[in-house]
PDB file of N, CA and C in Angstrom:
ATOM      1  N   MET R   1     -43.258  -8.767  -8.113  1.00 52.00           N
ATOM      2  CA  MET R   1     -43.444  -9.845  -9.045  1.00 52.00           C
ATOM      3  C   MET R   1     -44.434 -10.870  -8.524  1.00 52.00           C
ATOM      4  N   ASN R   2     -44.846 -10.747  -7.271  1.00 50.00           N
ATOM      5  CA  ASN R   2     -45.723 -11.739  -6.667  1.00 50.00           C
ATOM      6  C   ASN R   2     -47.192 -11.342  -6.679  1.00 50.00           C
ATOM      7  N   ARG R   3     -47.560 -10.289  -7.382  1.00 54.00           N
ATOM      8  CA  ARG R   3     -48.953  -9.858  -7.391  1.00 54.00           C
ATOM      9  C   ARG R   3     -49.798 -10.830  -8.196  1.00 54.00           C
ATOM     10  N   GLU R   4     -51.028 -11.020  -7.738  1.00 54.00           N
ATOM     11  CA  GLU R   4     -51.953 -11.934  -8.410  1.00 54.00           C
ATOM     12  C   GLU R   4     -52.919 -11.128  -9.275  1.00 54.00           C
ATOM     13  N   TYR R   5     -53.183 -11.617 -10.479  1.00 50.00           N
ATOM     14  CA  TYR R   5     -54.138 -10.998 -11.377  1.00 50.00           C
ATOM     15  C   TYR R   5     -55.119 -12.071 -11.828  1.00 50.00           C
ATOM     16  N   PRO R   6     -56.403 -11.704 -11.961  1.00 49.00           N
ATOM     17  CA  PRO R   6     -57.411 -12.698 -12.339  1.00 49.00           C
ATOM     18  C   PRO R   6     -57.282 -13.147 -13.790  1.00 49.00           C
ATOM     19  N   TYR R   7     -57.809 -14.341 -14.061  1.00 48.00           N
ATOM     20  CA  TYR R   7     -57.925 -14.850 -15.426  1.00 48.00           C
ATOM     21  C   TYR R   7     -56.580 -14.950 -16.142  1.00 48.00           C
ATOM     22  N   ASN R   8     -55.550 -15.353 -15.429  1.00 48.00           N
ATOM     23  CA  ASN R   8     -54.213 -15.534 -16.000  1.00 48.00           C
ATOM     24  C   ASN R   8     -53.607 -14.252 -16.566  1.00 48.00           C
ATOM     25  N   GLU R   9     -54.115 -13.108 -16.159  1.00 51.00           N
ATOM     26  CA  GLU R   9     -53.532 -11.847 -16.585  1.00 51.00           C
ATOM     27  C   GLU R   9     -52.331 -11.545 -15.700  1.00 51.00           C
ATOM     28  N   THR R  10     -51.407 -10.797 -16.241  1.00 61.00           N
ATOM     29  CA  THR R  10     -50.265 -10.362 -15.449  1.00 61.00           C
ATOM     30  C   THR R  10     -50.232  -8.845 -15.435  1.00 61.00           C
ATOM     31  N   GLU R  11     -49.433  -8.334 -14.542  1.00 88.00           N
ATOM     32  CA  GLU R  11     -49.297  -6.890 -14.424  1.00 88.00           C
ATOM     33  C   GLU R  11     -48.739  -6.320 -15.726  1.00 88.00           C
ATOM     34  N   PRO R  12     -49.340  -5.250 -16.253  1.00 94.00           N
ATOM     35  CA  PRO R  12     -48.862  -4.676 -17.525  1.00 94.00           C
ATOM     36  C   PRO R  12     -47.377  -4.308 -17.498  1.00 94.00           C
ATOM     37  N   LEU R  13     -46.892  -3.793 -16.384  1.00 96.00           N
ATOM     38  CA  LEU R  13     -45.477  -3.436 -16.314  1.00 96.00           C
ATOM     39  C   LEU R  13     -44.595  -4.674 -16.380  1.00 96.00           C
ATOM     40  N   MET R  14     -45.050  -5.775 -15.832  1.00 97.00           N
ATOM     41  CA  MET R  14     -44.300  -7.026 -15.930  1.00 97.00           C
ATOM     42  C   MET R  14     -44.314  -7.532 -17.365  1.00 97.00           C
ATOM     43  N   ASP R  15     -45.431  -7.355 -18.054  1.00 97.00           N
ATOM     44  CA  ASP R  15     -45.497  -7.756 -19.463  1.00 97.00           C
ATOM     45  C   ASP R  15     -44.491  -6.971 -20.300  1.00 97.00           C
ATOM     46  N   GLU R  16     -44.348  -5.679 -20.000  1.00 98.00           N
ATOM     47  CA  GLU R  16     -43.362  -4.859 -20.715  1.00 98.00           C
ATOM     48  C   GLU R  16     -41.945  -5.365 -20.442  1.00 98.00           C
ATOM     49  N   LEU R  17     -41.671  -5.738 -19.195  1.00 98.00           N
ATOM     50  CA  LEU R  17     -40.356  -6.268 -18.858  1.00 98.00           C
ATOM     51  C   LEU R  17     -40.120  -7.593 -19.577  1.00 98.00           C
ATOM     52  N   LYS R  18     -41.124  -8.442 -19.627  1.00 98.00           N
ATOM     53  CA  LYS R  18     -40.980  -9.732 -20.324  1.00 98.00           C
ATOM     54  C   LYS R  18     -40.699  -9.521 -21.810  1.00 98.00           C
ATOM     55  N   ASP R  19     -41.390  -8.558 -22.422  1.00 98.00           N
ATOM     56  CA  ASP R  19     -41.127  -8.253 -23.833  1.00 98.00           C
ATOM     57  C   ASP R  19     -39.686  -7.775 -24.024  1.00 98.00           C
ATOM     58  N   ALA R  20     -39.214  -6.923 -23.118  1.00 99.00           N
ATOM     59  CA  ALA R  20     -37.838  -6.436 -23.180  1.00 99.00           C
ATOM     60  C   ALA R  20     -36.848  -7.578 -22.961  1.00 99.00           C
ATOM     61  N   ALA R  21     -37.165  -8.475 -22.047  1.00 99.00           N
ATOM     62  CA  ALA R  21     -36.288  -9.608 -21.747  1.00 99.00           C
ATOM     63  C   ALA R  21     -36.149 -10.523 -22.962  1.00 99.00           C
ATOM     64  N   PHE R  22     -37.243 -10.746 -23.667  1.00 99.00           N
ATOM     65  CA  PHE R  22     -37.209 -11.554 -24.881  1.00 99.00           C
ATOM     66  C   PHE R  22     -36.410 -10.838 -25.967  1.00 99.00           C
ATOM     67  N   GLU R  23     -36.675  -9.561 -26.135  1.00 99.00           N
ATOM     68  CA  GLU R  23     -35.961  -8.769 -27.141  1.00 99.00           C
ATOM     69  C   GLU R  23     -34.458  -8.788 -26.888  1.00 99.00           C
ATOM     70  N   TYR R  24     -34.068  -8.693 -25.618  1.00 99.00           N
ATOM     71  CA  TYR R  24     -32.641  -8.718 -25.289  1.00 99.00           C
ATOM     72  C   TYR R  24     -32.016 -10.034 -25.757  1.00 99.00           C
ATOM     73  N   LEU R  25     -32.676 -11.144 -25.484  1.00 99.00           N
ATOM     74  CA  LEU R  25     -32.136 -12.440 -25.903  1.00 99.00           C
ATOM     75  C   LEU R  25     -32.037 -12.540 -27.420  1.00 99.00           C
ATOM     76  N   LEU R  26     -33.037 -12.029 -28.102  1.00 98.00           N
ATOM     77  CA  LEU R  26     -33.059 -12.079 -29.558  1.00 98.00           C
ATOM     78  C   LEU R  26     -31.943 -11.233 -30.166  1.00 98.00           C
ATOM     79  N   LEU R  27     -31.674 -10.088 -29.567  1.00 98.00           N
ATOM     80  CA  LEU R  27     -30.664  -9.173 -30.104  1.00 98.00           C
ATOM     81  C   LEU R  27     -29.249  -9.487 -29.626  1.00 98.00           C
ATOM     82  N   ASN R  28     -29.139 -10.384 -28.662  1.00 98.00           N
ATOM     83  CA  ASN R  28     -27.831 -10.719 -28.088  1.00 98.00           C
ATOM     84  C   ASN R  28     -27.657 -12.237 -28.034  1.00 98.00           C
ATOM     85  N   PRO R  29     -27.475 -12.866 -29.207  1.00 98.00           N
ATOM     86  CA  PRO R  29     -27.343 -14.327 -29.242  1.00 98.00           C
ATOM     87  C   PRO R  29     -26.217 -14.817 -28.329  1.00 98.00           C
ATOM     88  N   GLY R  30     -26.453 -15.958 -27.721  1.00 98.00           N
ATOM     89  CA  GLY R  30     -25.455 -16.556 -26.848  1.00 98.00           C
ATOM     90  C   GLY R  30     -25.486 -16.058 -25.420  1.00 98.00           C
ATOM     91  N   SER R  31     -26.479 -15.246 -25.083  1.00 98.00           N
ATOM     92  CA  SER R  31     -26.568 -14.714 -23.720  1.00 98.00           C
ATOM     93  C   SER R  31     -26.893 -15.817 -22.724  1.00 98.00           C
ATOM     94  N   GLU R  32     -26.239 -15.744 -21.598  1.00 98.00           N
ATOM     95  CA  GLU R  32     -26.557 -16.609 -20.473  1.00 98.00           C
ATOM     96  C   GLU R  32     -27.182 -15.739 -19.393  1.00 98.00           C
ATOM     97  N   PHE R  33     -27.547 -16.340 -18.274  1.00 99.00           N
ATOM     98  CA  PHE R  33     -28.274 -15.595 -17.246  1.00 99.00           C
ATOM     99  C   PHE R  33     -27.560 -14.313 -16.828  1.00 99.00           C
ATOM    100  N   GLY R  34     -26.277 -14.380 -16.551  1.00 98.00           N
ATOM    101  CA  GLY R  34     -25.545 -13.198 -16.097  1.00 98.00           C
ATOM    102  C   GLY R  34     -25.549 -12.076 -17.118  1.00 98.00           C
ATOM    103  N   ASP R  35     -25.333 -12.437 -18.380  1.00 98.00           N
ATOM    104  CA  ASP R  35     -25.363 -11.435 -19.454  1.00 98.00           C
ATOM    105  C   ASP R  35     -26.745 -10.809 -19.558  1.00 98.00           C
ATOM    106  N   TRP R  36     -27.737 -11.662 -19.518  1.00 98.00           N
ATOM    107  CA  TRP R  36     -29.134 -11.246 -19.691  1.00 98.00           C
ATOM    108  C   TRP R  36     -29.574 -10.308 -18.571  1.00 98.00           C
ATOM    109  N   SER R  37     -29.321 -10.704 -17.319  1.00 98.00           N
ATOM    110  CA  SER R  37     -29.778  -9.877 -16.200  1.00 98.00           C
ATOM    111  C   SER R  37     -29.037  -8.542 -16.183  1.00 98.00           C
ATOM    112  N   LYS R  38     -27.736  -8.564 -16.412  1.00 98.00           N
ATOM    113  CA  LYS R  38     -26.961  -7.312 -16.461  1.00 98.00           C
ATOM    114  C   LYS R  38     -27.416  -6.453 -17.637  1.00 98.00           C
ATOM    115  N   GLY R  39     -27.645  -7.092 -18.787  1.00 98.00           N
ATOM    116  CA  GLY R  39     -28.099  -6.365 -19.968  1.00 98.00           C
ATOM    117  C   GLY R  39     -29.452  -5.719 -19.767  1.00 98.00           C
ATOM    118  N   LEU R  40     -30.363  -6.430 -19.120  1.00 98.00           N
ATOM    119  CA  LEU R  40     -31.684  -5.846 -18.850  1.00 98.00           C
ATOM    120  C   LEU R  40     -31.561  -4.611 -17.965  1.00 98.00           C
ATOM    121  N   ILE R  41     -30.752  -4.726 -16.914  1.00 98.00           N
ATOM    122  CA  ILE R  41     -30.588  -3.605 -15.984  1.00 98.00           C
ATOM    123  C   ILE R  41     -29.955  -2.409 -16.690  1.00 98.00           C
ATOM    124  N   GLU R  42     -28.984  -2.666 -17.560  1.00 98.00           N
ATOM    125  CA  GLU R  42     -28.281  -1.574 -18.237  1.00 98.00           C
ATOM    126  C   GLU R  42     -29.047  -1.005 -19.427  1.00 98.00           C
ATOM    127  N   GLU R  43     -29.690  -1.867 -20.220  1.00 98.00           N
ATOM    128  CA  GLU R  43     -30.316  -1.421 -21.460  1.00 98.00           C
ATOM    129  C   GLU R  43     -31.814  -1.143 -21.344  1.00 98.00           C
ATOM    130  N   TYR R  44     -32.454  -1.692 -20.314  1.00 98.00           N
ATOM    131  CA  TYR R  44     -33.887  -1.506 -20.115  1.00 98.00           C
ATOM    132  C   TYR R  44     -34.160  -1.106 -18.655  1.00 98.00           C
ATOM    133  N   PRO R  45     -33.474  -0.086 -18.164  1.00 98.00           N
ATOM    134  CA  PRO R  45     -33.611   0.247 -16.735  1.00 98.00           C
ATOM    135  C   PRO R  45     -35.024   0.666 -16.336  1.00 98.00           C
ATOM    136  N   ALA R  46     -35.718   1.372 -17.192  1.00 98.00           N
ATOM    137  CA  ALA R  46     -37.077   1.819 -16.844  1.00 98.00           C
ATOM    138  C   ALA R  46     -38.006   0.620 -16.670  1.00 98.00           C
ATOM    139  N   GLU R  47     -37.920  -0.350 -17.578  1.00 98.00           N
ATOM    140  CA  GLU R  47     -38.775  -1.529 -17.493  1.00 98.00           C
ATOM    141  C   GLU R  47     -38.468  -2.340 -16.240  1.00 98.00           C
ATOM    142  N   VAL R  48     -37.179  -2.466 -15.911  1.00 98.00           N
ATOM    143  CA  VAL R  48     -36.777  -3.226 -14.723  1.00 98.00           C
ATOM    144  C   VAL R  48     -37.283  -2.542 -13.463  1.00 98.00           C
ATOM    145  N   VAL R  49     -37.047  -1.245 -13.342  1.00 98.00           N
ATOM    146  CA  VAL R  49     -37.458  -0.515 -12.133  1.00 98.00           C
ATOM    147  C   VAL R  49     -38.982  -0.481 -12.021  1.00 98.00           C
ATOM    148  N   ASP R  50     -39.674  -0.220 -13.121  1.00 97.00           N
ATOM    149  CA  ASP R  50     -41.137  -0.157 -13.076  1.00 97.00           C
ATOM    150  C   ASP R  50     -41.758  -1.484 -12.644  1.00 97.00           C
ATOM    151  N   ALA R  51     -41.195  -2.592 -13.112  1.00 97.00           N
ATOM    152  CA  ALA R  51     -41.780  -3.905 -12.810  1.00 97.00           C
ATOM    153  C   ALA R  51     -41.273  -4.497 -11.502  1.00 97.00           C
ATOM    154  N   LEU R  52     -40.001  -4.251 -11.169  1.00 97.00           N
ATOM    155  CA  LEU R  52     -39.391  -4.955 -10.037  1.00 97.00           C
ATOM    156  C   LEU R  52     -38.919  -4.057  -8.901  1.00 97.00           C
ATOM    157  N   GLY R  53     -38.895  -2.759  -9.112  1.00 96.00           N
ATOM    158  CA  GLY R  53     -38.405  -1.848  -8.076  1.00 96.00           C
ATOM    159  C   GLY R  53     -36.933  -1.541  -8.271  1.00 96.00           C
ATOM    160  N   ASN R  54     -36.346  -0.922  -7.252  1.00 96.00           N
ATOM    161  CA  ASN R  54     -34.949  -0.511  -7.398  1.00 96.00           C
ATOM    162  C   ASN R  54     -34.049  -1.009  -6.266  1.00 96.00           C
ATOM    163  N   THR R  55     -34.495  -2.008  -5.535  1.00 97.00           N
ATOM    164  CA  THR R  55     -33.671  -2.607  -4.493  1.00 97.00           C
ATOM    165  C   THR R  55     -32.839  -3.714  -5.153  1.00 97.00           C
ATOM    166  N   PRO R  56     -31.511  -3.535  -5.223  1.00 96.00           N
ATOM    167  CA  PRO R  56     -30.669  -4.474  -5.985  1.00 96.00           C
ATOM    168  C   PRO R  56     -30.871  -5.948  -5.641  1.00 96.00           C
ATOM    169  N   ASN R  57     -30.914  -6.294  -4.372  1.00 97.00           N
ATOM    170  CA  ASN R  57     -31.064  -7.711  -4.016  1.00 97.00           C
ATOM    171  C   ASN R  57     -32.400  -8.278  -4.486  1.00 97.00           C
ATOM    172  N   GLU R  58     -33.460  -7.489  -4.330  1.00 97.00           N
ATOM    173  CA  GLU R  58     -34.782  -7.944  -4.773  1.00 97.00           C
ATOM    174  C   GLU R  58     -34.856  -8.042  -6.292  1.00 97.00           C
ATOM    175  N   VAL R  59     -34.280  -7.059  -6.981  1.00 98.00           N
ATOM    176  CA  VAL R  59     -34.282  -7.078  -8.443  1.00 98.00           C
ATOM    177  C   VAL R  59     -33.543  -8.316  -8.949  1.00 98.00           C
ATOM    178  N   ASN R  60     -32.372  -8.581  -8.391  1.00 98.00           N
ATOM    179  CA  ASN R  60     -31.601  -9.760  -8.822  1.00 98.00           C
ATOM    180  C   ASN R  60     -32.346 -11.058  -8.549  1.00 98.00           C
ATOM    181  N   ALA R  61     -32.999 -11.155  -7.400  1.00 98.00           N
ATOM    182  CA  ALA R  61     -33.781 -12.357  -7.080  1.00 98.00           C
ATOM    183  C   ALA R  61     -34.969 -12.500  -8.035  1.00 98.00           C
ATOM    184  N   ASP R  62     -35.650 -11.388  -8.305  1.00 98.00           N
ATOM    185  CA  ASP R  62     -36.792 -11.437  -9.216  1.00 98.00           C
ATOM    186  C   ASP R  62     -36.363 -11.769 -10.644  1.00 98.00           C
ATOM    187  N   LEU R  63     -35.200 -11.266 -11.064  1.00 99.00           N
ATOM    188  CA  LEU R  63     -34.702 -11.610 -12.398  1.00 99.00           C
ATOM    189  C   LEU R  63     -34.345 -13.096 -12.474  1.00 99.00           C
ATOM    190  N   ALA R  64     -33.812 -13.639 -11.387  1.00 98.00           N
ATOM    191  CA  ALA R  64     -33.526 -15.079 -11.351  1.00 98.00           C
ATOM    192  C   ALA R  64     -34.823 -15.876 -11.493  1.00 98.00           C
ATOM    193  N   ASP R  65     -35.889 -15.422 -10.836  1.00 98.00           N
ATOM    194  CA  ASP R  65     -37.192 -16.072 -10.987  1.00 98.00           C
ATOM    195  C   ASP R  65     -37.716 -15.922 -12.415  1.00 98.00           C
ATOM    196  N   LEU R  66     -37.560 -14.720 -12.969  1.00 98.00           N
ATOM    197  CA  LEU R  66     -38.043 -14.453 -14.319  1.00 98.00           C
ATOM    198  C   LEU R  66     -37.333 -15.335 -15.345  1.00 98.00           C
ATOM    199  N   TRP R  67     -36.060 -15.599 -15.138  1.00 99.00           N
ATOM    200  CA  TRP R  67     -35.268 -16.439 -16.035  1.00 99.00           C
ATOM    201  C   TRP R  67     -35.920 -17.812 -16.228  1.00 99.00           C
ATOM    202  N   GLU R  68     -36.611 -18.292 -15.206  1.00 98.00           N
ATOM    203  CA  GLU R  68     -37.267 -19.607 -15.260  1.00 98.00           C
ATOM    204  C   GLU R  68     -38.784 -19.487 -15.462  1.00 98.00           C
ATOM    205  N   THR R  69     -39.224 -18.332 -15.936  1.00 98.00           N
ATOM    206  CA  THR R  69     -40.641 -18.075 -16.190  1.00 98.00           C
ATOM    207  C   THR R  69     -40.937 -18.251 -17.676  1.00 98.00           C
ATOM    208  N   ASP R  70     -42.127 -18.746 -17.976  1.00 98.00           N
ATOM    209  CA  ASP R  70     -42.539 -18.929 -19.368  1.00 98.00           C
ATOM    210  C   ASP R  70     -42.837 -17.594 -20.031  1.00 98.00           C
ATOM    211  N   TYR R  71     -42.528 -17.538 -21.322  1.00 98.00           N
ATOM    212  CA  TYR R  71     -42.854 -16.382 -22.149  1.00 98.00           C
ATOM    213  C   TYR R  71     -43.349 -16.915 -23.482  1.00 98.00           C
ATOM    214  N   THR R  72     -44.489 -16.404 -23.929  1.00 98.00           N
ATOM    215  CA  THR R  72     -45.039 -16.790 -25.222  1.00 98.00           C
ATOM    216  C   THR R  72     -44.685 -15.733 -26.246  1.00 98.00           C
ATOM    217  N   ASP R  73     -43.957 -16.141 -27.261  1.00 98.00           N
ATOM    218  CA  ASP R  73     -43.584 -15.241 -28.346  1.00 98.00           C
ATOM    219  C   ASP R  73     -44.841 -14.905 -29.142  1.00 98.00           C
ATOM    220  N   PRO R  74     -45.195 -13.617 -29.222  1.00 96.00           N
ATOM    221  CA  PRO R  74     -46.423 -13.258 -29.929  1.00 96.00           C
ATOM    222  C   PRO R  74     -46.358 -13.503 -31.441  1.00 96.00           C
ATOM    223  N   LYS R  75     -45.161 -13.607 -31.995  1.00 96.00           N
ATOM    224  CA  LYS R  75     -45.033 -13.794 -33.445  1.00 96.00           C
ATOM    225  C   LYS R  75     -45.182 -15.251 -33.871  1.00 96.00           C
ATOM    226  N   THR R  76     -44.844 -16.170 -32.985  1.00 95.00           N
ATOM    227  CA  THR R  76     -44.914 -17.591 -33.354  1.00 95.00           C
ATOM    228  C   THR R  76     -45.901 -18.376 -32.504  1.00 95.00           C
ATOM    229  N   GLY R  77     -46.241 -17.852 -31.330  1.00 94.00           N
ATOM    230  CA  GLY R  77     -47.112 -18.568 -30.409  1.00 94.00           C
ATOM    231  C   GLY R  77     -46.380 -19.617 -29.588  1.00 94.00           C
ATOM    232  N   ILE R  78     -45.071 -19.703 -29.738  1.00 97.00           N
ATOM    233  CA  ILE R  78     -44.279 -20.689 -29.001  1.00 97.00           C
ATOM    234  C   ILE R  78     -44.031 -20.180 -27.587  1.00 97.00           C
ATOM    235  N   GLU R  79     -44.224 -21.059 -26.612  1.00 98.00           N
ATOM    236  CA  GLU R  79     -44.013 -20.710 -25.206  1.00 98.00           C
ATOM    237  C   GLU R  79     -42.844 -21.513 -24.651  1.00 98.00           C
ATOM    238  N   GLN R  80     -41.894 -20.802 -24.062  1.00 98.00           N
ATOM    239  CA  GLN R  80     -40.737 -21.426 -23.412  1.00 98.00           C
ATOM    240  C   GLN R  80     -40.309 -20.537 -22.247  1.00 98.00           C
ATOM    241  N   LYS R  81     -39.518 -21.099 -21.361  1.00 99.00           N
ATOM    242  CA  LYS R  81     -38.898 -20.300 -20.303  1.00 99.00           C
ATOM    243  C   LYS R  81     -37.838 -19.418 -20.941  1.00 99.00           C
ATOM    244  N   PHE R  82     -37.544 -18.289 -20.294  1.00 99.00           N
ATOM    245  CA  PHE R  82     -36.498 -17.425 -20.826  1.00 99.00           C
ATOM    246  C   PHE R  82     -35.176 -18.173 -20.944  1.00 99.00           C
ATOM    247  N   SER R  83     -34.888 -19.053 -20.007  1.00 99.00           N
ATOM    248  CA  SER R  83     -33.657 -19.845 -20.084  1.00 99.00           C
ATOM    249  C   SER R  83     -33.654 -20.723 -21.340  1.00 99.00           C
ATOM    250  N   GLU R  84     -34.815 -21.206 -21.739  1.00 99.00           N
ATOM    251  CA  GLU R  84     -34.921 -22.016 -22.950  1.00 99.00           C
ATOM    252  C   GLU R  84     -34.820 -21.152 -24.208  1.00 99.00           C
ATOM    253  N   TRP R  85     -35.410 -19.948 -24.156  1.00 99.00           N
ATOM    254  CA  TRP R  85     -35.257 -19.023 -25.279  1.00 99.00           C
ATOM    255  C   TRP R  85     -33.779 -18.693 -25.481  1.00 99.00           C
ATOM    256  N   ALA R  86     -33.048 -18.526 -24.388  1.00 99.00           N
ATOM    257  CA  ALA R  86     -31.617 -18.225 -24.496  1.00 99.00           C
ATOM    258  C   ALA R  86     -30.896 -19.341 -25.252  1.00 99.00           C
ATOM    259  N   MET R  87     -31.238 -20.591 -24.962  1.00 98.00           N
ATOM    260  CA  MET R  87     -30.630 -21.714 -25.684  1.00 98.00           C
ATOM    261  C   MET R  87     -31.077 -21.719 -27.148  1.00 98.00           C
ATOM    262  N   SER R  88     -32.333 -21.341 -27.397  1.00 98.00           N
ATOM    263  CA  SER R  88     -32.841 -21.291 -28.771  1.00 98.00           C
ATOM    264  C   SER R  88     -32.111 -20.242 -29.597  1.00 98.00           C
ATOM    265  N   PHE R  89     -31.663 -19.183 -28.948  1.00 98.00           N
ATOM    266  CA  PHE R  89     -30.948 -18.097 -29.617  1.00 98.00           C
ATOM    267  C   PHE R  89     -29.455 -18.162 -29.282  1.00 98.00           C
ATOM    268  N   ALA R  90     -28.903 -19.369 -29.337  1.00 98.00           N
ATOM    269  CA  ALA R  90     -27.519 -19.589 -28.918  1.00 98.00           C
ATOM    270  C   ALA R  90     -26.493 -18.901 -29.815  1.00 98.00           C
ATOM    271  N   ASN R  91     -26.842 -18.673 -31.078  1.00 98.00           N
ATOM    272  CA  ASN R  91     -25.905 -18.015 -31.987  1.00 98.00           C
ATOM    273  C   ASN R  91     -26.691 -17.302 -33.083  1.00 98.00           C
ATOM    274  N   GLU R  92     -25.983 -16.552 -33.926  1.00 98.00           N
ATOM    275  CA  GLU R  92     -26.644 -15.765 -34.973  1.00 98.00           C
ATOM    276  C   GLU R  92     -27.386 -16.661 -35.970  1.00 98.00           C
ATOM    277  N   HIS R  93     -26.838 -17.822 -36.253  1.00 98.00           N
ATOM    278  CA  HIS R  93     -27.495 -18.753 -37.164  1.00 98.00           C
ATOM    279  C   HIS R  93     -28.861 -19.176 -36.609  1.00 98.00           C
ATOM    280  N   ALA R  94     -28.907 -19.463 -35.310  1.00 98.00           N
ATOM    281  CA  ALA R  94     -30.173 -19.860 -34.680  1.00 98.00           C
ATOM    282  C   ALA R  94     -31.188 -18.720 -34.729  1.00 98.00           C
ATOM    283  N   VAL R  95     -30.726 -17.496 -34.555  1.00 98.00           N
ATOM    284  CA  VAL R  95     -31.624 -16.338 -34.640  1.00 98.00           C
ATOM    285  C   VAL R  95     -32.156 -16.207 -36.068  1.00 98.00           C
ATOM    286  N   GLY R  96     -31.302 -16.461 -37.055  1.00 98.00           N
ATOM    287  CA  GLY R  96     -31.746 -16.429 -38.450  1.00 98.00           C
ATOM    288  C   GLY R  96     -32.839 -17.452 -38.717  1.00 98.00           C
ATOM    289  N   ILE R  97     -32.706 -18.642 -38.151  1.00 98.00           N
ATOM    290  CA  ILE R  97     -33.735 -19.675 -38.289  1.00 98.00           C
ATOM    291  C   ILE R  97     -35.038 -19.205 -37.641  1.00 98.00           C
ATOM    292  N   TYR R  98     -34.927 -18.523 -36.494  1.00 98.00           N
ATOM    293  CA  TYR R  98     -36.114 -17.987 -35.829  1.00 98.00           C
ATOM    294  C   TYR R  98     -36.855 -17.035 -36.771  1.00 98.00           C
ATOM    295  N   TYR R  99     -36.109 -16.153 -37.448  1.00 98.00           N
ATOM    296  CA  TYR R  99     -36.767 -15.198 -38.346  1.00 98.00           C
ATOM    297  C   TYR R  99     -37.435 -15.913 -39.530  1.00 98.00           C
ATOM    298  N   PHE R 100     -36.856 -17.005 -40.010  1.00 97.00           N
ATOM    299  CA  PHE R 100     -37.526 -17.807 -41.042  1.00 97.00           C
ATOM    300  C   PHE R 100     -38.833 -18.378 -40.492  1.00 97.00           C
ATOM    301  N   LEU R 101     -38.809 -18.831 -39.242  1.00 97.00           N
ATOM    302  CA  LEU R 101     -40.011 -19.355 -38.598  1.00 97.00           C
ATOM    303  C   LEU R 101     -41.078 -18.266 -38.476  1.00 97.00           C
ATOM    304  N   VAL R 102     -40.664 -17.060 -38.095  1.00 97.00           N
ATOM    305  CA  VAL R 102     -41.613 -15.944 -37.996  1.00 97.00           C
ATOM    306  C   VAL R 102     -42.257 -15.693 -39.360  1.00 97.00           C
ATOM    307  N   ASP R 103     -41.449 -15.689 -40.426  1.00 96.00           N
ATOM    308  CA  ASP R 103     -41.994 -15.495 -41.775  1.00 96.00           C
ATOM    309  C   ASP R 103     -42.969 -16.606 -42.148  1.00 96.00           C
ATOM    310  N   ALA R 104     -42.636 -17.837 -41.803  1.00 95.00           N
ATOM    311  CA  ALA R 104     -43.517 -18.966 -42.107  1.00 95.00           C
ATOM    312  C   ALA R 104     -44.840 -18.849 -41.350  1.00 95.00           C
ATOM    313  N   CYS R 105     -44.763 -18.445 -40.094  1.00 94.00           N
ATOM    314  CA  CYS R 105     -45.988 -18.263 -39.297  1.00 94.00           C
ATOM    315  C   CYS R 105     -46.861 -17.164 -39.889  1.00 94.00           C
ATOM    316  N   THR R 106     -46.232 -16.100 -40.350  1.00 94.00           N
ATOM    317  CA  THR R 106     -46.965 -14.997 -40.970  1.00 94.00           C
ATOM    318  C   THR R 106     -47.661 -15.472 -42.240  1.00 94.00           C
ATOM    319  N   ASP R 107     -46.942 -16.254 -43.044  1.00 94.00           N
ATOM    320  CA  ASP R 107     -47.538 -16.794 -44.275  1.00 94.00           C
ATOM    321  C   ASP R 107     -48.713 -17.718 -43.960  1.00 94.00           C
ATOM    322  N   LEU R 108     -48.561 -18.562 -42.959  1.00 91.00           N
ATOM    323  CA  LEU R 108     -49.648 -19.469 -42.578  1.00 91.00           C
ATOM    324  C   LEU R 108     -50.875 -18.698 -42.109  1.00 91.00           C
ATOM    325  N   LYS R 109     -50.641 -17.635 -41.328  1.00 89.00           N
ATOM    326  CA  LYS R 109     -51.784 -16.828 -40.867  1.00 89.00           C
ATOM    327  C   LYS R 109     -52.519 -16.208 -42.042  1.00 89.00           C
ATOM    328  N   ARG R 110     -51.779 -15.745 -43.044  1.00 91.00           N
ATOM    329  CA  ARG R 110     -52.413 -15.168 -44.230  1.00 91.00           C
ATOM    330  C   ARG R 110     -53.272 -16.188 -44.961  1.00 91.00           C
ATOM    331  N   MET R 111     -52.861 -17.450 -44.895  1.00 93.00           N
ATOM    332  CA  MET R 111     -53.614 -18.522 -45.551  1.00 93.00           C
ATOM    333  C   MET R 111     -54.729 -19.053 -44.654  1.00 93.00           C
ATOM    334  N   GLY R 112     -54.861 -18.491 -43.462  1.00 88.00           N
ATOM    335  CA  GLY R 112     -55.904 -18.929 -42.550  1.00 88.00           C
ATOM    336  C   GLY R 112     -55.554 -20.187 -41.787  1.00 88.00           C
ATOM    337  N   ARG R 113     -54.267 -20.486 -41.689  1.00 83.00           N
ATOM    338  CA  ARG R 113     -53.821 -21.685 -40.993  1.00 83.00           C
ATOM    339  C   ARG R 113     -52.974 -21.291 -39.794  1.00 83.00           C
ATOM    340  N   LYS R 114     -52.810 -22.260 -38.880  1.00 73.00           N
ATOM    341  CA  LYS R 114     -52.005 -22.034 -37.688  1.00 73.00           C
ATOM    342  C   LYS R 114     -50.722 -22.843 -37.768  1.00 73.00           C
ATOM    343  N   PHE R 115     -49.726 -22.362 -37.068  1.00 67.00           N
ATOM    344  CA  PHE R 115     -48.449 -23.075 -36.957  1.00 67.00           C
ATOM    345  C   PHE R 115     -48.626 -24.264 -36.063  1.00 67.00           C
TER     346      PHE R 115
END
């Protein structure tokens, strides 16, 4: 997780893990760090191993770092830490509001406007 890439690029395998990490939070409202890290390891094992390796202590430490890492949602352009996304998706109602926001962003893009 400590590799450097030029021009603010990140490792493609890490990007896949970040996408999976966001998806997990979206599909599992109310997740906290423990739920999220365990869920990633169980439901997205290939992404975790490819990006972080298979040494349990290192994986857990890297997931703890990832929890406090920014992620930009490609559908809305909103950037938050994974811990903040978890709070944003605290319950099913909040996830429903997110999907309304995604629809609004899509409509704005069609009109040539930005969110």
